[in-house]
Each structure stands twice: as C-alpha cells, then as structure tokens.
C-alpha cells in the first residue's frame, strides 16, 4: 500500500502524536509498504529528516503563542500535492486538527479513502485553557472524523466519548510500546544515588509540563518523608511547577535510552493528567517494571489494573495521589508485585503487533470502498 501520513507533529517533536506517527511509518516500511509523511516544519535550526524511515514533506508552520514547542501548520498546497504525487492508496490522519483537516479535505477531493486517528482530547484542553468551548471542540472533532472512512480510538474511554458525541464508524486501535528499550534491566543504581542521595523512594512523572497535565497534584507526594519526586519533561508550566513542588528534581526533556534508564530507575510512576486518550508513558513505566499511580479517567482505565499493576485514583485529587504513593512507599513487596505484573501485561503490546492491526484497518477500509464502487 502507498500511505500518506498527515500528522500534526513529527520528530524531532517529542509527544505522543509524533511518536505514534514515527512508529507507524517504521512499521509500514518494515512490512513492505510505502509511506510518506506530511508534517509541520520544525523550528529553525533543525536539520533534515535523516532518521525518518521514509520521505517527509514539511509544511510551513508557526509556533503556538505561549507554547513554542508546538508548531501549527500554515495553509499550503503541499498536502494535496503530496497525496497526488505519492499516488496514495489511503491517507492516515494523525490527530487531525489543522493540518489533518486539510489532509481530510484533500483526500475527499481526490477520492482517496482516509483513516483518522483520534489522539488529542481537544474538549479537555478547551476546559483547561479557556474554561469553556467544549461544545465547539466536539463540533470540530465530529465534523473532521465524520468525513473519514474510519476513526480509530486509542482506548475504550475515547471510543465511548467519540460515539457519544455522534462520531460514526469508530473502532479501537491501541498503541504499542517498545518492550526492548523499556525494561526492568535498565535500572541504574548510580543514577538512583544521584537522584536520591539519601536513599529516598523515587516517584517519577514523565511528560509535558503544561496546565492540562496537572503535575502540581504531586505536591502532596513531595511532602512525604523519604520520598523524592523526579520530573522529566519541559513546557510552559515548568517555572510555576518548580515553585509548587519543593524538593522535586527537574531533569528537563530526556529521550531514547536515557529516558528508558530513568523509567527503570523509578520506584513508582505517577501520572496526573485527566485528559489522556491513551497515556503512553504509563505503558512505558509498566514495561520498565514500575508500579503506576494514575487517574481513573481516559486511557489509564484500559492500561492500569487497579490493585494488580498499580493504583487508580480519583482525577484532580491531590490527597488521593499522595495516599496512593504513600501506600506503595510503605510496601516494597507490593511495589515489586505490581511492577512484575505490569511488565507481563504489556509484553505482547509491541509496535509490530499494533502496527499489523492498523494495516488490517487500512485493508478493511479499502475493501469497503471497492465494494461501494462496484
């Protein structure tokens, strides 16, 4: 198959949309297909896409005001031209919002089937950033995804939300995890002594430092005796979080094998954001053999088996996060059992396995188009 992946973000960006688009392109190449990526141009100074597994077409973009790590694509004819010149059999829309909307329109105009991958809770972001606008966000989501031949939801909660808001033709497609890179054997005692020189229990958060992630909910955990909170990531909330989380260690953005070493060196992984359609960092923690504390909302509901691989807590509840961390801190045997169960749970969730599921979705869509045309 010849596939054009139109994505709102792509490496060197570090986020779930970029990572999933990259893994999708890699898997398609591995299976003998021919992908092409269309993505916003990166900030000045980034080199060519030498590490990409396939050609990448960059569309002019601007940084999002107040959040320069996010690039927003400008109007461009390159999307339609890329679909045409690549002779696409199918268009893959990764978290369509701006660039993806143009990709959807171009695919419809050219008669090319499209699969839209839902990844970002725009309605939740509207609540967080402007305190309103959920209905408007859902209207946009519905209008984009209703035009696709199939929408793929990453979790049961996301699928339910989409269907409840009138999005048709929704199917479940989860995310994979690199179980070779993320594994318990990468635990590093030297790193642990650097992060917690007095032998403290290490509780880690990995992700963007932005309002919707609600990382400030770790303040209670920071106050626990014998606990050291470690924050990995960057974003617009970093300055305020340094004030809100006294004693926490901020490591900035980390990637690749270095990130895997940090994950495996944690004692507990704590995620705080209630708007996750999936939550890849939870899977990476589980693959690393680390017990998880996460809100009982969105993607983590599918990932964390409460009382077996970690603890689910009420969303936006600082005391509940603190108490869950405290319970795990007090019970090394429980931490070990949860960590081992988490690793066992994700061992079959490789990117190859979920990539093959995606190819099956493509095939179903192409078959349905053929039947209709006949």
CSV table of C-alpha atoms in Angstrom, one decimal:
chain,number,residue,atom,x,y,z
A,1,UNK,CA,0.0,0.0,0.0
A,2,UNK,CA,1.0,3.6,-0.6
A,3,UNK,CA,0.1,5.6,2.5
A,4,UNK,CA,0.3,9.3,3.2
A,5,UNK,CA,0.5,10.0,6.9
A,6,UNK,CA,-0.7,13.6,7.6
A,7,UNK,CA,0.4,14.4,11.2
A,8,UNK,CA,0.1,17.5,13.3
A,9,UNK,CA,3.5,16.6,14.9
A,10,UNK,CA,6.6,14.5,13.9
A,11,UNK,CA,10.1,14.1,15.3
A,12,UNK,CA,12.2,16.0,16.4
A,13,UNK,CA,9.0,16.9,18.3
A,14,UNK,CA,8.6,14.8,21.5
A,15,UNK,CA,5.0,13.9,22.2
A,16,UNK,CA,2.5,11.1,21.7
A,17,UNK,CA,1.3,12.1,18.2
A,18,UNK,CA,4.9,12.5,16.9
A,19,UNK,CA,6.0,9.2,18.4
A,20,UNK,CA,3.0,7.2,17.1
A,21,UNK,CA,3.4,8.7,13.6
A,22,UNK,CA,7.0,7.7,13.6
A,23,UNK,CA,6.3,4.1,14.7
A,24,UNK,CA,3.5,3.8,12.2
A,25,UNK,CA,5.9,4.9,9.4
A,26,UNK,CA,8.6,2.5,10.5
A,27,UNK,CA,6.2,-0.4,10.7
A,28,UNK,CA,4.8,0.2,7.2
A,29,UNK,CA,8.3,0.3,5.8
A,30,UNK,CA,9.1,-3.0,7.7
A,31,UNK,CA,6.1,-4.7,6.2
A,32,UNK,CA,7.0,-3.6,2.6
A,33,UNK,CA,4.6,-0.7,2.2
A,34,UNK,CA,5.4,2.8,1.0
A,35,UNK,CA,4.6,5.6,3.5
A,36,UNK,CA,5.1,9.3,3.0
A,37,UNK,CA,4.8,11.7,6.0
A,38,UNK,CA,3.4,15.3,5.8
A,39,UNK,CA,4.1,17.3,8.9
A,40,UNK,CA,4.6,20.9,10.0
A,41,UNK,CA,8.0,22.4,9.5
A,42,UNK,CA,10.2,22.4,12.6
A,43,UNK,CA,11.8,25.3,14.3
A,44,UNK,CA,14.8,26.9,12.6
A,45,UNK,CA,18.0,25.1,13.2
A,46,UNK,CA,16.7,21.5,13.0
A,47,UNK,CA,18.3,19.6,10.2
A,48,UNK,CA,16.7,17.3,7.6
A,49,UNK,CA,14.7,14.3,8.5
A,50,UNK,CA,17.7,12.0,8.1
A,51,UNK,CA,16.5,9.5,10.7
A,52,UNK,CA,13.0,9.2,9.3
A,53,UNK,CA,12.2,5.8,7.8
A,54,UNK,CA,10.5,7.4,4.7
A,55,UNK,CA,10.3,10.7,2.9
A,56,UNK,CA,8.9,13.6,4.8
A,57,UNK,CA,7.2,16.7,3.3
A,58,UNK,CA,7.3,19.7,5.6
A,59,UNK,CA,4.6,22.3,5.5
A,60,UNK,CA,5.3,25.9,6.6
A,61,UNK,CA,4.4,26.5,10.3
A,62,UNK,CA,4.4,28.9,13.2
A,63,UNK,CA,4.9,28.3,16.9
A,64,UNK,CA,1.8,28.2,19.0
A,65,UNK,CA,1.7,31.5,21.0
A,66,UNK,CA,2.7,30.8,24.6
A,67,UNK,CA,3.7,27.3,23.8
A,68,UNK,CA,6.6,27.4,21.2
A,69,UNK,CA,7.3,23.7,21.4
A,70,UNK,CA,4.0,23.2,19.4
A,71,UNK,CA,4.1,24.1,15.7
A,72,UNK,CA,0.9,25.0,13.8
A,73,UNK,CA,0.8,24.4,10.1
A,74,UNK,CA,0.0,27.3,7.7
A,75,UNK,CA,-2.3,27.0,4.7
A,76,UNK,CA,-0.4,25.2,1.9
A,77,UNK,CA,-1.0,23.3,-1.3
A,78,UNK,CA,1.7,20.8,-0.3
A,79,UNK,CA,-0.7,18.5,1.3
A,80,UNK,CA,-2.8,17.8,-1.8
A,81,UNK,CA,0.3,17.8,-3.9
A,82,UNK,CA,1.9,15.2,-1.7
A,83,UNK,CA,-1.2,12.9,-1.8
A,84,UNK,CA,-1.3,13.2,-5.6
A,85,UNK,CA,2.4,12.8,-6.3
A,86,UNK,CA,2.7,9.8,-3.9
A,87,UNK,CA,-0.3,8.1,-5.7
A,88,UNK,CA,-1.7,7.3,-2.3
A,89,UNK,CA,-4.0,4.4,-1.8
A,90,UNK,CA,-5.0,5.6,1.6
A,91,UNK,CA,-4.5,8.7,3.8
A,92,UNK,CA,-3.7,8.3,7.5
A,93,UNK,CA,-4.7,11.4,9.6
A,94,UNK,CA,-2.8,11.5,12.9
A,95,UNK,CA,-4.7,13.5,15.4
A,96,UNK,CA,-6.3,15.8,12.8
A,97,UNK,CA,-6.9,19.3,13.9
A,98,UNK,CA,-5.4,21.9,11.5
A,99,UNK,CA,-3.1,20.1,9.0
A,100,UNK,CA,-5.2,17.0,9.3
A,101,UNK,CA,-8.3,18.9,8.3
A,102,UNK,CA,-6.6,20.0,5.1
A,103,UNK,CA,-5.5,16.4,4.6
A,104,UNK,CA,-9.1,15.2,5.0
A,105,UNK,CA,-10.3,17.8,2.6
A,106,UNK,CA,-7.7,16.9,0.0
A,107,UNK,CA,-8.3,13.2,0.4
A,108,UNK,CA,-12.1,13.7,-0.1
A,109,UNK,CA,-11.5,15.9,-3.2
A,110,UNK,CA,-9.1,13.3,-4.7
A,111,UNK,CA,-11.3,10.4,-3.9
A,112,UNK,CA,-8.7,8.7,-1.6
A,113,UNK,CA,-10.0,6.9,1.4
A,114,UNK,CA,-8.9,8.2,4.8
A,115,UNK,CA,-8.4,6.8,8.3
A,116,UNK,CA,-8.5,9.4,11.1
A,117,UNK,CA,-6.6,8.5,14.4
A,118,UNK,CA,-8.1,10.3,17.4
A,119,UNK,CA,-5.3,11.1,19.9
A,120,UNK,CA,-5.9,14.5,21.5
A,121,UNK,CA,-8.7,15.4,23.9
A,122,UNK,CA,-9.5,18.8,22.4
A,123,UNK,CA,-12.6,19.2,24.6
A,124,UNK,CA,-10.5,18.7,27.7
A,125,UNK,CA,-7.9,21.2,26.6
A,126,UNK,CA,-10.7,23.7,26.0
A,127,UNK,CA,-11.9,23.3,29.6
A,128,UNK,CA,-8.3,23.7,30.8
A,129,UNK,CA,-7.2,26.7,28.8
A,130,UNK,CA,-10.3,28.8,28.3
A,131,UNK,CA,-12.8,27.3,30.8
A,132,UNK,CA,-15.3,26.8,28.0
A,133,UNK,CA,-15.6,25.7,24.4
A,134,UNK,CA,-16.2,22.0,24.9
A,135,UNK,CA,-19.2,22.0,22.6
A,136,UNK,CA,-17.3,23.9,19.9
A,137,UNK,CA,-14.4,21.5,20.2
A,138,UNK,CA,-16.7,18.5,19.8
A,139,UNK,CA,-18.3,20.0,16.8
A,140,UNK,CA,-14.9,20.3,15.2
A,141,UNK,CA,-13.9,16.8,16.1
A,142,UNK,CA,-17.2,15.4,14.8
A,143,UNK,CA,-17.0,17.3,11.5
A,144,UNK,CA,-13.5,16.1,10.8
A,145,UNK,CA,-13.9,12.5,11.9
A,146,UNK,CA,-17.3,12.1,10.3
A,147,UNK,CA,-15.7,12.7,6.9
A,148,UNK,CA,-13.2,9.8,7.4
A,149,UNK,CA,-13.9,6.3,6.3
A,150,UNK,CA,-12.9,5.1,9.7
A,151,UNK,CA,-11.9,6.7,13.0
A,152,UNK,CA,-9.5,4.8,15.3
A,153,UNK,CA,-9.8,5.4,19.1
A,154,UNK,CA,-6.8,4.5,21.3
A,155,UNK,CA,-8.9,3.4,24.4
A,156,UNK,CA,-12.3,2.3,25.4
A,157,UNK,CA,-12.9,5.7,27.1
A,158,UNK,CA,-12.0,7.6,23.9
A,159,UNK,CA,-14.2,5.3,21.8
A,160,UNK,CA,-17.2,5.9,24.1
A,161,UNK,CA,-16.7,9.7,24.0
A,162,UNK,CA,-16.5,9.7,20.2
A,163,UNK,CA,-19.6,7.6,19.8
A,164,UNK,CA,-21.5,9.6,22.5
A,165,UNK,CA,-20.8,12.8,20.5
A,166,UNK,CA,-22.0,11.4,17.2
A,167,UNK,CA,-18.8,10.3,15.5
A,168,UNK,CA,-19.6,7.4,13.2
A,169,UNK,CA,-17.5,4.3,12.2
A,170,UNK,CA,-15.3,4.2,15.3
A,171,UNK,CA,-13.0,1.3,16.0
A,172,UNK,CA,-10.5,0.6,18.8
A,173,UNK,CA,-6.8,0.8,17.9
A,174,UNK,CA,-4.4,1.0,20.9
A,175,UNK,CA,-0.7,2.0,21.0
A,176,UNK,CA,2.3,-0.2,21.1
A,177,UNK,CA,5.3,0.0,23.4
A,178,UNK,CA,9.0,-0.7,22.9
A,179,UNK,CA,9.5,-3.6,25.3
A,180,UNK,CA,13.1,-3.9,24.4
A,181,UNK,CA,14.1,-0.3,25.1
A,182,UNK,CA,11.8,-0.1,28.2
A,183,UNK,CA,12.6,-3.0,30.5
A,184,UNK,CA,13.4,-3.5,34.2
A,185,UNK,CA,17.0,-4.5,33.5
A,186,UNK,CA,17.9,-0.9,32.7
A,187,UNK,CA,17.6,0.1,36.4
A,188,UNK,CA,20.7,2.1,37.3
A,189,UNK,CA,21.8,2.3,40.9
A,190,UNK,CA,24.4,5.0,40.1
A,191,UNK,CA,21.6,7.2,38.7
A,192,UNK,CA,19.4,6.4,41.7
A,193,UNK,CA,22.1,7.7,44.1
A,194,UNK,CA,22.4,10.9,42.1
A,195,UNK,CA,18.6,11.5,42.2
A,196,UNK,CA,18.1,10.4,45.8
A,197,UNK,CA,21.4,10.6,47.6
A,198,UNK,CA,19.8,9.7,51.0
A,199,UNK,CA,18.1,6.6,49.6
A,200,UNK,CA,14.7,8.1,49.2
A,201,UNK,CA,11.9,6.3,47.3
A,202,UNK,CA,11.9,7.8,43.8
A,203,UNK,CA,8.5,8.8,42.4
A,204,UNK,CA,8.6,10.0,38.8
A,205,UNK,CA,6.5,11.9,36.3
A,206,UNK,CA,7.3,11.9,32.6
A,207,UNK,CA,5.5,14.2,30.1
A,208,UNK,CA,4.8,17.7,29.1
A,209,UNK,CA,4.8,20.4,31.8
A,210,UNK,CA,1.5,22.1,30.8
A,211,UNK,CA,-1.7,23.0,32.6
A,212,UNK,CA,-3.7,20.1,31.3
A,213,UNK,CA,-1.2,17.6,32.8
A,214,UNK,CA,-1.9,18.9,36.4
A,215,UNK,CA,1.5,18.0,37.6
A,216,UNK,CA,1.0,20.2,40.6
A,217,UNK,CA,-1.1,17.4,42.1
A,218,UNK,CA,2.3,15.8,43.1
A,219,UNK,CA,2.7,18.5,45.8
A,220,UNK,CA,1.4,16.1,48.4
A,221,UNK,CA,3.8,13.4,47.4
A,222,UNK,CA,6.6,15.9,47.7
A,223,UNK,CA,5.7,16.3,51.3
A,224,UNK,CA,6.0,12.6,52.2
A,225,UNK,CA,9.0,11.7,54.3
A,226,UNK,CA,11.6,9.6,52.5
A,227,UNK,CA,10.1,10.4,49.0
A,228,UNK,CA,11.9,12.2,46.2
A,229,UNK,CA,9.8,13.4,43.3
A,230,UNK,CA,11.6,13.5,39.9
A,231,UNK,CA,10.1,15.4,36.9
A,232,UNK,CA,11.1,14.6,33.3
A,233,UNK,CA,9.9,16.9,30.6
A,234,UNK,CA,9.5,20.6,29.7
A,235,UNK,CA,6.8,23.0,28.8
A,236,UNK,CA,5.2,26.3,29.7
A,237,UNK,CA,4.3,25.3,33.3
A,238,UNK,CA,7.9,24.5,34.4
A,239,UNK,CA,8.5,27.7,36.3
A,240,UNK,CA,5.3,27.5,38.3
A,241,UNK,CA,5.9,23.8,39.0
A,242,UNK,CA,9.3,24.4,40.4
A,243,UNK,CA,7.6,26.6,43.0
A,244,UNK,CA,4.7,24.2,43.6
A,245,UNK,CA,6.9,21.1,44.0
A,246,UNK,CA,9.5,22.0,46.6
A,247,UNK,CA,12.3,19.4,46.7
A,248,UNK,CA,11.5,17.9,43.3
A,249,UNK,CA,14.3,17.2,40.8
A,250,UNK,CA,13.6,18.6,37.4
A,251,UNK,CA,15.6,16.8,34.7
A,252,UNK,CA,14.2,18.5,31.6
A,253,UNK,CA,13.4,16.6,28.4
A,254,UNK,CA,15.0,13.2,28.1
A,255,UNK,CA,14.6,10.7,25.2
A,256,UNK,CA,15.8,7.3,24.0
A,257,UNK,CA,17.9,5.0,26.0
A,258,UNK,CA,18.5,7.8,28.6
A,259,UNK,CA,14.7,8.0,29.2
A,260,UNK,CA,14.5,4.2,29.5
A,261,UNK,CA,17.2,4.2,32.2
A,262,UNK,CA,15.3,6.8,34.1
A,263,UNK,CA,12.0,4.9,33.9
A,264,UNK,CA,13.6,1.7,35.1
A,265,UNK,CA,15.3,3.5,38.0
A,266,UNK,CA,12.0,4.8,39.5
A,267,UNK,CA,10.2,3.1,42.4
A,268,UNK,CA,6.8,4.5,41.4
A,269,UNK,CA,5.5,6.2,38.3
A,270,UNK,CA,2.8,8.8,38.9
A,271,UNK,CA,0.7,10.4,36.1
A,272,UNK,CA,-1.7,13.2,37.0
A,273,UNK,CA,-3.4,14.4,33.8
A,274,UNK,CA,-7.1,13.5,33.5
A,275,UNK,CA,-7.4,14.2,29.7
A,276,UNK,CA,-5.4,11.3,28.3
A,277,UNK,CA,-6.9,9.5,25.4
A,278,UNK,CA,-4.3,6.8,25.9
A,279,UNK,CA,-1.2,7.7,28.0
A,280,UNK,CA,1.9,6.1,26.5
A,281,UNK,CA,4.1,6.9,29.5
A,282,UNK,CA,2.0,4.6,31.6
A,283,UNK,CA,2.8,1.8,29.2
A,284,UNK,CA,6.5,2.7,29.2
A,285,UNK,CA,6.5,2.6,33.0
A,286,UNK,CA,4.8,-0.8,33.1
A,287,UNK,CA,7.3,-2.1,30.5
A,288,UNK,CA,10.0,-0.9,32.8
A,289,UNK,CA,8.6,-2.9,35.7
A,290,UNK,CA,7.5,0.1,37.7
A,291,UNK,CA,4.1,0.3,39.5
A,292,UNK,CA,1.8,3.1,38.4
A,293,UNK,CA,-0.4,5.7,40.1
A,294,UNK,CA,-2.8,7.3,37.6
A,295,UNK,CA,-6.2,9.0,37.5
A,296,UNK,CA,-9.2,6.8,36.9
A,297,UNK,CA,-10.1,8.6,33.7
A,298,UNK,CA,-9.4,8.2,30.0
A,299,UNK,CA,-6.7,5.9,28.7
A,300,UNK,CA,-5.3,4.8,32.0
A,301,UNK,CA,-8.6,2.9,32.7
A,302,UNK,CA,-7.6,0.4,30.0
A,303,UNK,CA,-3.9,0.3,31.0
A,304,UNK,CA,-3.8,0.1,34.8
A,305,UNK,CA,-5.4,-2.9,36.5
A,306,UNK,CA,-6.2,-1.4,39.9
A,307,UNK,CA,-4.8,-3.5,42.7
A,308,UNK,CA,-2.7,-5.6,40.3
A,309,UNK,CA,-0.4,-3.3,38.2
A,310,UNK,CA,-0.9,-0.1,40.1
A,311,UNK,CA,-3.5,2.2,41.7
A,312,UNK,CA,-6.2,4.3,40.1
A,313,UNK,CA,-7.2,7.4,42.0
A,314,UNK,CA,-10.0,10.0,41.5
A,315,UNK,CA,-9.0,12.6,39.0
A,316,UNK,CA,-7.7,16.0,40.3
A,317,UNK,CA,-7.4,14.7,43.8
A,318,UNK,CA,-4.0,15.7,45.3
A,319,UNK,CA,-4.7,13.8,48.6
A,320,UNK,CA,-5.6,10.6,46.7
A,321,UNK,CA,-2.3,10.8,44.7
A,322,UNK,CA,-0.4,11.4,48.0
A,323,UNK,CA,-2.1,8.5,49.7
A,324,UNK,CA,-1.5,6.1,46.8
A,325,UNK,CA,2.2,7.0,46.7
A,326,UNK,CA,2.4,6.6,50.4
A,327,UNK,CA,0.8,3.2,50.3
A,328,UNK,CA,3.3,2.0,47.7
A,329,UNK,CA,6.2,3.6,49.5
A,330,UNK,CA,5.4,1.6,52.6
A,331,UNK,CA,5.2,-1.8,50.9
A,332,UNK,CA,8.2,-2.9,48.9
A,333,UNK,CA,6.7,-6.3,48.2
A,334,UNK,CA,3.6,-4.7,46.8
A,335,UNK,CA,5.7,-2.5,44.5
A,336,UNK,CA,7.6,-5.5,43.2
A,337,UNK,CA,4.4,-7.4,42.6
A,338,UNK,CA,2.7,-4.6,40.7
A,339,UNK,CA,5.8,-3.9,38.7
A,340,UNK,CA,6.2,-7.5,37.6
A,341,UNK,CA,2.5,-7.8,36.7
A,342,UNK,CA,2.7,-4.6,34.7
A,343,UNK,CA,5.7,-5.9,32.7
A,344,UNK,CA,3.9,-9.1,32.0
A,345,UNK,CA,0.8,-7.2,30.9
A,346,UNK,CA,2.5,-5.2,28.2
A,347,UNK,CA,4.9,-7.8,26.8
A,348,UNK,CA,2.5,-8.6,23.9
A,349,UNK,CA,1.7,-4.9,23.1
A,350,UNK,CA,4.6,-4.4,20.7
A,351,UNK,CA,4.5,-1.8,17.9
A,352,UNK,CA,4.7,-4.6,15.5
A,353,UNK,CA,1.6,-6.2,16.9
A,354,UNK,CA,-0.5,-3.0,16.9
A,355,UNK,CA,1.0,-2.0,13.5
A,356,UNK,CA,-0.4,-5.1,12.0
A,357,UNK,CA,-3.8,-4.3,13.4
A,358,UNK,CA,-3.5,-0.8,11.7
A,359,UNK,CA,-2.8,-2.4,8.4
A,360,UNK,CA,-5.9,-4.6,8.8
A,361,UNK,CA,-7.9,-1.4,9.4
A,362,UNK,CA,-6.5,0.0,6.2
A,363,UNK,CA,-7.4,-3.2,4.3
A,364,UNK,CA,-10.9,-3.1,5.6
A,365,UNK,CA,-11.4,0.5,4.5
A,366,UNK,CA,-10.0,-0.2,1.0
A,367,UNK,CA,-12.2,-3.3,0.7
A,368,UNK,CA,-15.3,-1.3,1.7
A,369,UNK,CA,-14.5,1.4,-0.9
A,370,UNK,CA,-14.1,-1.3,-3.5
A,371,UNK,CA,-17.5,-2.9,-2.7
A,372,UNK,CA,-19.2,0.5,-2.8
A,373,UNK,CA,-17.6,1.4,-6.1
A,374,UNK,CA,-18.7,-2.0,-7.6
